[in-house]
GROMACS .gro file of C-alpha atoms in nm:
model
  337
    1UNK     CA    1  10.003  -1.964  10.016
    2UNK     CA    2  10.154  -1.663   9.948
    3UNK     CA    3   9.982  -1.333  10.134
    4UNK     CA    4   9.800  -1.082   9.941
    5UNK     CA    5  10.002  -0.741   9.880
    6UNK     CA    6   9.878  -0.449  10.124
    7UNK     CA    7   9.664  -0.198  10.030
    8UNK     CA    8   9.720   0.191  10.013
    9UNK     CA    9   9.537   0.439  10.180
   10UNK     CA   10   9.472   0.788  10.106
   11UNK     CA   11   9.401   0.944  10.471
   12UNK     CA   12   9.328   1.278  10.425
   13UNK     CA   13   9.079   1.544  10.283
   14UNK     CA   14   9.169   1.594   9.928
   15UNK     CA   15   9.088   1.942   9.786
   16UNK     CA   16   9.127   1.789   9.423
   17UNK     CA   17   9.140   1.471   9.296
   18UNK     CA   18   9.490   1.536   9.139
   19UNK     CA   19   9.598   1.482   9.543
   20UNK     CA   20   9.524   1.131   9.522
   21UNK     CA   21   9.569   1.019   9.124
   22UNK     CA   22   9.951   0.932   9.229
   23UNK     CA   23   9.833   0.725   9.497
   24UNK     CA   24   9.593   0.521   9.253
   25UNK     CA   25   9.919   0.470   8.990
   26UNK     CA   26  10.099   0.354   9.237
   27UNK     CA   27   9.820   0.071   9.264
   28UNK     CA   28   9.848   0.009   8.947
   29UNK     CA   29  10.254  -0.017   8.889
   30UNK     CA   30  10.346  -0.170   9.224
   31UNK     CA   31  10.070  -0.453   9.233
   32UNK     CA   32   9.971  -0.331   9.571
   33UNK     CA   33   9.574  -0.470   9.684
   34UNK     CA   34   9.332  -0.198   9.682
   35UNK     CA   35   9.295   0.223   9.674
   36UNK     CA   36   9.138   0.338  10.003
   37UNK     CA   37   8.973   0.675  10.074
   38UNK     CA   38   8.808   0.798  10.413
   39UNK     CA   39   8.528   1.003  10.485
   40UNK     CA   40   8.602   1.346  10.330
   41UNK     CA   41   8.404   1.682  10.312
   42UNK     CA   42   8.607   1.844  10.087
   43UNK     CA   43   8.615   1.641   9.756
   44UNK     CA   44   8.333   1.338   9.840
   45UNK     CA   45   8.546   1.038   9.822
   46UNK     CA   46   8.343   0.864   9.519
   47UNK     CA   47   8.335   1.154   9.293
   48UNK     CA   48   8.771   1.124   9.345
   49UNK     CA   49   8.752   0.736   9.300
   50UNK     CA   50   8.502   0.793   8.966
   51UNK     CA   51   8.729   1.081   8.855
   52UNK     CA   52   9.003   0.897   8.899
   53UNK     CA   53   8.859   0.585   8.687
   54UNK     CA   54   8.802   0.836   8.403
   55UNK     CA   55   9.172   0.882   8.459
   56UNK     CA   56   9.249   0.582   8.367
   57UNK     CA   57   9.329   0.453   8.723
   58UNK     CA   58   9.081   0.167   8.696
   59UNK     CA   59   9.239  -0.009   9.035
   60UNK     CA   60   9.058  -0.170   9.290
   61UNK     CA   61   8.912   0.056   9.571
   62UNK     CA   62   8.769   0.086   9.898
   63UNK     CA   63   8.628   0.337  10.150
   64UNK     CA   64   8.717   0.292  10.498
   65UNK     CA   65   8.457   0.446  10.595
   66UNK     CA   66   8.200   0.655  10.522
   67UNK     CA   67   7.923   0.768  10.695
   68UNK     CA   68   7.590   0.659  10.760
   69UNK     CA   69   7.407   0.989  10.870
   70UNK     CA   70   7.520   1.160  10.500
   71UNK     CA   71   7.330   0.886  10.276
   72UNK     CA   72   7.040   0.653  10.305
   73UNK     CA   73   7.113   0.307  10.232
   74UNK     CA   74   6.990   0.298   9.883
   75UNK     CA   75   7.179   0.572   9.744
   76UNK     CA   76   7.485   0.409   9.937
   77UNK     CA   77   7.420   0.063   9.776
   78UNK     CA   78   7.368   0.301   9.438
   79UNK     CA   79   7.729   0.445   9.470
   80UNK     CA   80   7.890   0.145   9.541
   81UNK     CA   81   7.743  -0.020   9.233
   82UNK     CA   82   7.827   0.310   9.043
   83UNK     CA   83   8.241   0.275   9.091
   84UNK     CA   84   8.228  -0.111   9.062
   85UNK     CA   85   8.032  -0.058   8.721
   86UNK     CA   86   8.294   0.264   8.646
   87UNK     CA   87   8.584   0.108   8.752
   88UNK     CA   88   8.538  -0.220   8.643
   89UNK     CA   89   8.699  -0.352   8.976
   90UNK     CA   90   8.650  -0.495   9.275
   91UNK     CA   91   8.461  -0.266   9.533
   92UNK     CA   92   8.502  -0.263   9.939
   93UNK     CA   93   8.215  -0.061  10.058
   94UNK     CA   94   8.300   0.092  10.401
   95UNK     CA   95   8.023   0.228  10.628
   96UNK     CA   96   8.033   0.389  10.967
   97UNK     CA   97   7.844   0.549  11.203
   98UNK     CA   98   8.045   0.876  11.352
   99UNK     CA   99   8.039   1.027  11.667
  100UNK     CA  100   7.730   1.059  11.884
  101UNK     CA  101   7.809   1.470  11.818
  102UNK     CA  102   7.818   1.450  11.473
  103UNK     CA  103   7.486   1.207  11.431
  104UNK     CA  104   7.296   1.490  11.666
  105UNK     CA  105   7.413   1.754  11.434
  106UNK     CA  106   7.281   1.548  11.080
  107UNK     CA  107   6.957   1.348  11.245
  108UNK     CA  108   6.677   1.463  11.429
  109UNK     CA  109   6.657   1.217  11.723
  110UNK     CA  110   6.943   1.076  11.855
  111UNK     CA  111   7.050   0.717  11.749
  112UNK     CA  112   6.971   0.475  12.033
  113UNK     CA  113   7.128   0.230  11.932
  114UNK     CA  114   7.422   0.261  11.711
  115UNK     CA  115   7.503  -0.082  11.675
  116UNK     CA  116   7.171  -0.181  11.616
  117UNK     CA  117   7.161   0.108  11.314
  118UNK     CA  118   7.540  -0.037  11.169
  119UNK     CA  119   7.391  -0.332  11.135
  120UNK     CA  120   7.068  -0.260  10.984
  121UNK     CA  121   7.235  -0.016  10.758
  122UNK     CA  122   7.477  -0.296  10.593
  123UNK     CA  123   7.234  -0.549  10.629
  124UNK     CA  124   6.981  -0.332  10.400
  125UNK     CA  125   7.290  -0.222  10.128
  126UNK     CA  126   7.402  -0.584  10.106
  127UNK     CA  127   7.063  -0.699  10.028
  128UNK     CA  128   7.012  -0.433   9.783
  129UNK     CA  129   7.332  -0.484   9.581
  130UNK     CA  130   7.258  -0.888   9.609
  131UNK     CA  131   6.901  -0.758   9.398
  132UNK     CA  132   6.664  -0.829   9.661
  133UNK     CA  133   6.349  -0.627   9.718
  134UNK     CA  134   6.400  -0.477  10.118
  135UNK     CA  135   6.152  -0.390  10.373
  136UNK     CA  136   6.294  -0.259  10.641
  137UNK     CA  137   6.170  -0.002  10.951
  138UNK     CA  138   6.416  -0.018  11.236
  139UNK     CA  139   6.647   0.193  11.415
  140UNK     CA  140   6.801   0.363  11.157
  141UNK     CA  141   6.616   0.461  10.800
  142UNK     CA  142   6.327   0.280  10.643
  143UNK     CA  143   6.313   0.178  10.331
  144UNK     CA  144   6.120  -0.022  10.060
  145UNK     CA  145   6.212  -0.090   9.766
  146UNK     CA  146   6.507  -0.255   9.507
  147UNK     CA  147   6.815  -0.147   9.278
  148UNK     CA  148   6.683  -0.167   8.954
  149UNK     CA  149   6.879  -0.463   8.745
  150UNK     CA  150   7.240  -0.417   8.593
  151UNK     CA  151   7.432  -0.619   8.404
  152UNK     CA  152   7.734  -0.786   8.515
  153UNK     CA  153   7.976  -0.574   8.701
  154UNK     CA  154   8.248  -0.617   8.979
  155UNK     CA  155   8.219  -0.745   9.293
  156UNK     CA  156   8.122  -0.518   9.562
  157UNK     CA  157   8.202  -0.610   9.912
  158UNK     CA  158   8.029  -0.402  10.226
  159UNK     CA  159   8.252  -0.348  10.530
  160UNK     CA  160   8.160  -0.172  10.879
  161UNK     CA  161   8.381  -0.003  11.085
  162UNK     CA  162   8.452  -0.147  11.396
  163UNK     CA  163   8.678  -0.084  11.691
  164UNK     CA  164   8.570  -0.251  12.016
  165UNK     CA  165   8.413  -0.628  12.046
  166UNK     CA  166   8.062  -0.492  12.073
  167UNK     CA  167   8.047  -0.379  11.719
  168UNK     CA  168   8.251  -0.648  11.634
  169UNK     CA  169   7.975  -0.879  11.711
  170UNK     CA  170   7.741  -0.688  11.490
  171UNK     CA  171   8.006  -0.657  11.202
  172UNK     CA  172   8.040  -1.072  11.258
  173UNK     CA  173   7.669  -1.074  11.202
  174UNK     CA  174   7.585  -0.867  10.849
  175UNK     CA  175   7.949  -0.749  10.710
  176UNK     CA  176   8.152  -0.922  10.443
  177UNK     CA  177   8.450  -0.717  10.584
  178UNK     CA  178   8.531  -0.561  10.918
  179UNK     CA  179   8.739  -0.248  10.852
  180UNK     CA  180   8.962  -0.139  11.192
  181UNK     CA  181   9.200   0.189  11.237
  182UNK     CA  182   9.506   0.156  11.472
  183UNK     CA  183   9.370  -0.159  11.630
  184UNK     CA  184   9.740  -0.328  11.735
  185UNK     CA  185   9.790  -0.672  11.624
  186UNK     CA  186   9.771  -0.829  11.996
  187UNK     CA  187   9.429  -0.652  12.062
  188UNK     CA  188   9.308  -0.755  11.692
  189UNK     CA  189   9.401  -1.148  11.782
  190UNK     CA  190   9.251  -1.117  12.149
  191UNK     CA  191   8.954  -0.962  12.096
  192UNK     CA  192   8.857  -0.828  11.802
  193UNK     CA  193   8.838  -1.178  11.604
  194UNK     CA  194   8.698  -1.389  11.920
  195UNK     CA  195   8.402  -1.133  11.866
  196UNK     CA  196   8.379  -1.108  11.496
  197UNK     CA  197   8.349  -1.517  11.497
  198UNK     CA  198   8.088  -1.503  11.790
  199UNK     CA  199   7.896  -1.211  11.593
  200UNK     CA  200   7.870  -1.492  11.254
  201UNK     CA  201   7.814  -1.776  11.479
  202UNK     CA  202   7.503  -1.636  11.648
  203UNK     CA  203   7.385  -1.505  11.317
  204UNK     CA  204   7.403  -1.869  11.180
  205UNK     CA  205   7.715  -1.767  10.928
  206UNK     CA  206   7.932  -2.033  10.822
  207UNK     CA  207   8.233  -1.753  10.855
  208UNK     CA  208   8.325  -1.437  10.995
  209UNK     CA  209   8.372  -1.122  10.817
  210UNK     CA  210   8.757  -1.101  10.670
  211UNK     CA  211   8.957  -0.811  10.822
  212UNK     CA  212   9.102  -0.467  10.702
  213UNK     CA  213   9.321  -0.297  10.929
  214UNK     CA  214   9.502   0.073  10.875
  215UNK     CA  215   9.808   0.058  10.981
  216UNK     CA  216  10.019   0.428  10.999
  217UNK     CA  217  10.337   0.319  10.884
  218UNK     CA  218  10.651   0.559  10.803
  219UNK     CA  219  11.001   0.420  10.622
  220UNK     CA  220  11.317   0.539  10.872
  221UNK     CA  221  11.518   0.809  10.701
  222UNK     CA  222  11.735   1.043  10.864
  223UNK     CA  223  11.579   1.360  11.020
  224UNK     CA  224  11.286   1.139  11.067
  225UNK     CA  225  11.196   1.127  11.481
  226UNK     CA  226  10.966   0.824  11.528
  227UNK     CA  227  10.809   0.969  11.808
  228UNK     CA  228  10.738   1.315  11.638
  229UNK     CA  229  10.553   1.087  11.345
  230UNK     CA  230  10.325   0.832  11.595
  231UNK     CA  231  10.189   1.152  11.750
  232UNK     CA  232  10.100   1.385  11.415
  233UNK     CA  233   9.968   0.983  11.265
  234UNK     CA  234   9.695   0.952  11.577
  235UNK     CA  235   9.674   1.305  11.738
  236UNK     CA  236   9.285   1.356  11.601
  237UNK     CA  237   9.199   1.008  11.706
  238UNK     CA  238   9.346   0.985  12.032
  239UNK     CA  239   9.141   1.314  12.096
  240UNK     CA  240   8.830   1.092  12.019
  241UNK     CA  241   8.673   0.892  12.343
  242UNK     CA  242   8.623   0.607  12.158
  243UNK     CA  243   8.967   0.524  11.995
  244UNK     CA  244   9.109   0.612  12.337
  245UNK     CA  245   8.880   0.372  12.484
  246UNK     CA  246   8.986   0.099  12.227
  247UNK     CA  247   9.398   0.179  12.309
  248UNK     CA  248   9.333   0.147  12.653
  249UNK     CA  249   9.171  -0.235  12.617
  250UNK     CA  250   9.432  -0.328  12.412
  251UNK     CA  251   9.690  -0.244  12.702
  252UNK     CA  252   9.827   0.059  12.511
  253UNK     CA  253   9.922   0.364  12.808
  254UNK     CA  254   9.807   0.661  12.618
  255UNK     CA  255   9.732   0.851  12.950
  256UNK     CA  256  10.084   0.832  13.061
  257UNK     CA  257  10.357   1.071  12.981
  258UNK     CA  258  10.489   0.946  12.626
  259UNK     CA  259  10.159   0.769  12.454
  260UNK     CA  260  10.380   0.778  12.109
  261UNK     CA  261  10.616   0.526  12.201
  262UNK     CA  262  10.293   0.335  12.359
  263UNK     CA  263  10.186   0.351  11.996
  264UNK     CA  264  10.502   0.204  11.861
  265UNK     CA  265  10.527  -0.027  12.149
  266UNK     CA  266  10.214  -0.184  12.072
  267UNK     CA  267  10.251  -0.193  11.672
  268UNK     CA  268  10.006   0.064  11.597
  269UNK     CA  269  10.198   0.299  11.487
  270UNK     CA  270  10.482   0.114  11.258
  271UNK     CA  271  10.816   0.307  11.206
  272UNK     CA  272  11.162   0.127  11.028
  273UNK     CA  273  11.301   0.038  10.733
  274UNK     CA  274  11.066  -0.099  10.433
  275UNK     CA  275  11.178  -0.496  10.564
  276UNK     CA  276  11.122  -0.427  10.931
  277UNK     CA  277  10.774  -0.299  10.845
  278UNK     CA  278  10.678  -0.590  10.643
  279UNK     CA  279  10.804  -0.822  10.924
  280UNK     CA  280  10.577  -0.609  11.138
  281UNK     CA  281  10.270  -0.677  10.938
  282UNK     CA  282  10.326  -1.016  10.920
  283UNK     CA  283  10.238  -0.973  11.258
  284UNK     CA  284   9.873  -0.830  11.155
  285UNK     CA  285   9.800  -1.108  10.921
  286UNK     CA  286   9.910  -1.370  11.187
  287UNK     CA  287   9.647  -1.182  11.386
  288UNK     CA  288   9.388  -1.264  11.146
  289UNK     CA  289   9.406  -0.964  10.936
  290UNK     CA  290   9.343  -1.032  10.561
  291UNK     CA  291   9.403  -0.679  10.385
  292UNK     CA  292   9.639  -0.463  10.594
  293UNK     CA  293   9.599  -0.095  10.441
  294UNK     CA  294   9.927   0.109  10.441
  295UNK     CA  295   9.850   0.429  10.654
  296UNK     CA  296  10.132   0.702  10.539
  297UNK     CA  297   9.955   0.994  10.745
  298UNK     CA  298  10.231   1.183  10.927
  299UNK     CA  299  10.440   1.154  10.613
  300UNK     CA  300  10.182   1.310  10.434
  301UNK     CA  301  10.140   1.594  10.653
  302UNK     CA  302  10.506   1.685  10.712
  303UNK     CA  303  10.685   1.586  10.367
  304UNK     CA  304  10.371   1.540  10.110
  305UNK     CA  305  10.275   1.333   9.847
  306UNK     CA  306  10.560   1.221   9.697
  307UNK     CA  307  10.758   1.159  10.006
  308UNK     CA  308  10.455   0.957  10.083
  309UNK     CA  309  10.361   0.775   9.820
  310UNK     CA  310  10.783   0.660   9.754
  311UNK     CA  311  10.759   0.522  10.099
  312UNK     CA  312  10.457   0.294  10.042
  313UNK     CA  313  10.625   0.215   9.725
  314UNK     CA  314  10.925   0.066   9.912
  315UNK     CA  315  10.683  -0.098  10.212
  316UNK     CA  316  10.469  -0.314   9.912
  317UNK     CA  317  10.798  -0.414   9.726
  318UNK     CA  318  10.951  -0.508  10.070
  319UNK     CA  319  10.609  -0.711  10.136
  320UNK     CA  320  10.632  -0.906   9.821
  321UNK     CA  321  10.990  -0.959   9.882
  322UNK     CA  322  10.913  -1.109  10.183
  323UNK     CA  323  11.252  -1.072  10.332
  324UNK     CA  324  11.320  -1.084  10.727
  325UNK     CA  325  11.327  -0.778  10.941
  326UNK     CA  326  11.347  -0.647  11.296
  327UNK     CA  327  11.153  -0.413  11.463
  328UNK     CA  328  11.242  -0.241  11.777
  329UNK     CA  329  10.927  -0.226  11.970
  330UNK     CA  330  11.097  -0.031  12.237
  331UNK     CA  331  10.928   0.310  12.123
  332UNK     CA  332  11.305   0.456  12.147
  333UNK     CA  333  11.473   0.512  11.734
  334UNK     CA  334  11.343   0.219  11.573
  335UNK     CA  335  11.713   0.146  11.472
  336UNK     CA  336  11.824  -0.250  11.422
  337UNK     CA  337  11.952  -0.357  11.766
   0.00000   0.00000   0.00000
């Protein structure tokens, strides 16, 4: 069977909509999977996805994530429903919880638990959207009470966010899609899918959740220093305990003295031409990823959008194409050896 196309992803904080409408054509012409946003506080990433349906980018899309401390449940089942009935396409509904600084500065007692509120959270929008009647008091929100009826509309899928096995297990329990950032292919394999399938098992589901994985990926050109791009891709998140936590399980030095061309090393940060990068993400779907999500961050940031979006163009064509490559993995110029 012949692998689904990857999916684009948006990374930043768009300040208009206009930012992101030539990432959503570029859906639409090149046949790539989905439109993903993240979390933004600028423009509020479903406003930009309905905006952009009114478009006329109708596209599939995704969030990857959003999170839980800005909406209860209901309204979050509510939007979801809202852009698969808008966009008439298929919906991946992405929910996280943040940092423990950034829940104390939204909620009024500190989450105990935060698995225990990820789940309950996508347990509670999944039941909603499936048109059941919830009642619900745990960890995280209460609520009682239904969507009111629709008629037929897109599929909507809900996804947590997960980057080490313990939320993996709770993903595995009450997600229809575990959605992971810079989570190398080895680690992803190891770990991450052992605990997803444990997580269904114990919940008595006949199959895990299916996997999304960004991947920051940047086409070789000249002037182009790999290194320079793996650390602007995963400065903020390397700065964040708990993605440095996740590297470091997943073997990945980035205490040492040149953490970028860890990064490469390990296949988290992907840097060659367009074939070399789809032979790399080969490498995520043999992991057990299902949608890899095309992560053009540090082009973004140093070149724009269109240098951006004409290298994803080339990575999805190269994907379909399905042609060989090589990948130095060396961390050193990414050049064919």
């Amino acid at each position: 069977m012949t692998p689904a196309p990857p999916a684009v992803l948006y990374p930043l904080q768009p300040d208009h909509p206009e930012l992101v409408e030539p990432f959503a054509a570029l859906v639409a012409r090149s046949g790539a999977r989905r439109l993903w946003l993240c979390q933004s506080f600028r423009a509020e990433p479903h406003q930009v996805l309905a905006h952009l349906a009114g478009r006329g980018h109708r596209v599939p899309v995704g969030t990857a994530v959003t999170l839980l401390p800005l909406r209860h449940p209901y309204e979050a089942a509510l939007q979801a429903r809202s852009l698969a009935l808008l966009t008439g396409q298929p919906v991946v509904a992405g929910y996280g919880i943040g940092s423990p600084a950034f829940v104390r500065r939204l909620e009024s007692e500190p989450c105990r638990s935060p698995r225990a509120a990820v789940g309950e959270y996508v347990g509670s929008v999944r039941a909603l959207l499936d048109g059941a009647e919830v009642a619900h008091d745990g960890a995280g929100h209460r609520l009682y009470g239904a969507l009111p009826p629709v008629g037929p509309h897109a599929a909507v899928e809900v996804g947590a966010g997960v980057l080490r096995p313990a939320m993996a297990r709770t993903a595995g329990a009450t997600a229809d899609v575990a959605i992971t950032w810079m989570t190398p292919p080895a680690y992803l394999r190891d770990t991450l899918v052992p605990a997803l399938a444990a997580g269904a098992a114990a919940a008595g589901r006949a199959t895990p959740p299916r996997i999304a994985t960004a991947v920051h990926v940047a086409v070789r050109r000249p002037g182009r220093d790999p290194r320079r791009l793996a650390r602007l891709a995963t400065r903020d998140h390397l700065g964040a305990p708990h993605y440095a936590d996740m590297l470091r399980r997943a073997g990945v030095d980035v205490d040492g003295p040149d953490p970028a061309s860890a990064l490469l090393r390990a296949g988290a940060v992907v840097v060659g031409s367009p074939e070399e990068i789809a032979a790399a993400l080969a490498g995520y779907r043999a992991a057990g990823v299902d949608e890899v999500l095309l992560n053009p961050t540090a082009v973004l940031l140093t070149e724009g959008v269109a240098a951006a979006v004409a290298d994803l163009e080339e990575i999805v064509a190269a994907c379909g194409a399905g042609g060989p490559g090589r990948l130095d993995t060396e961390g050193r110029d990414c050049s064919v050896v």
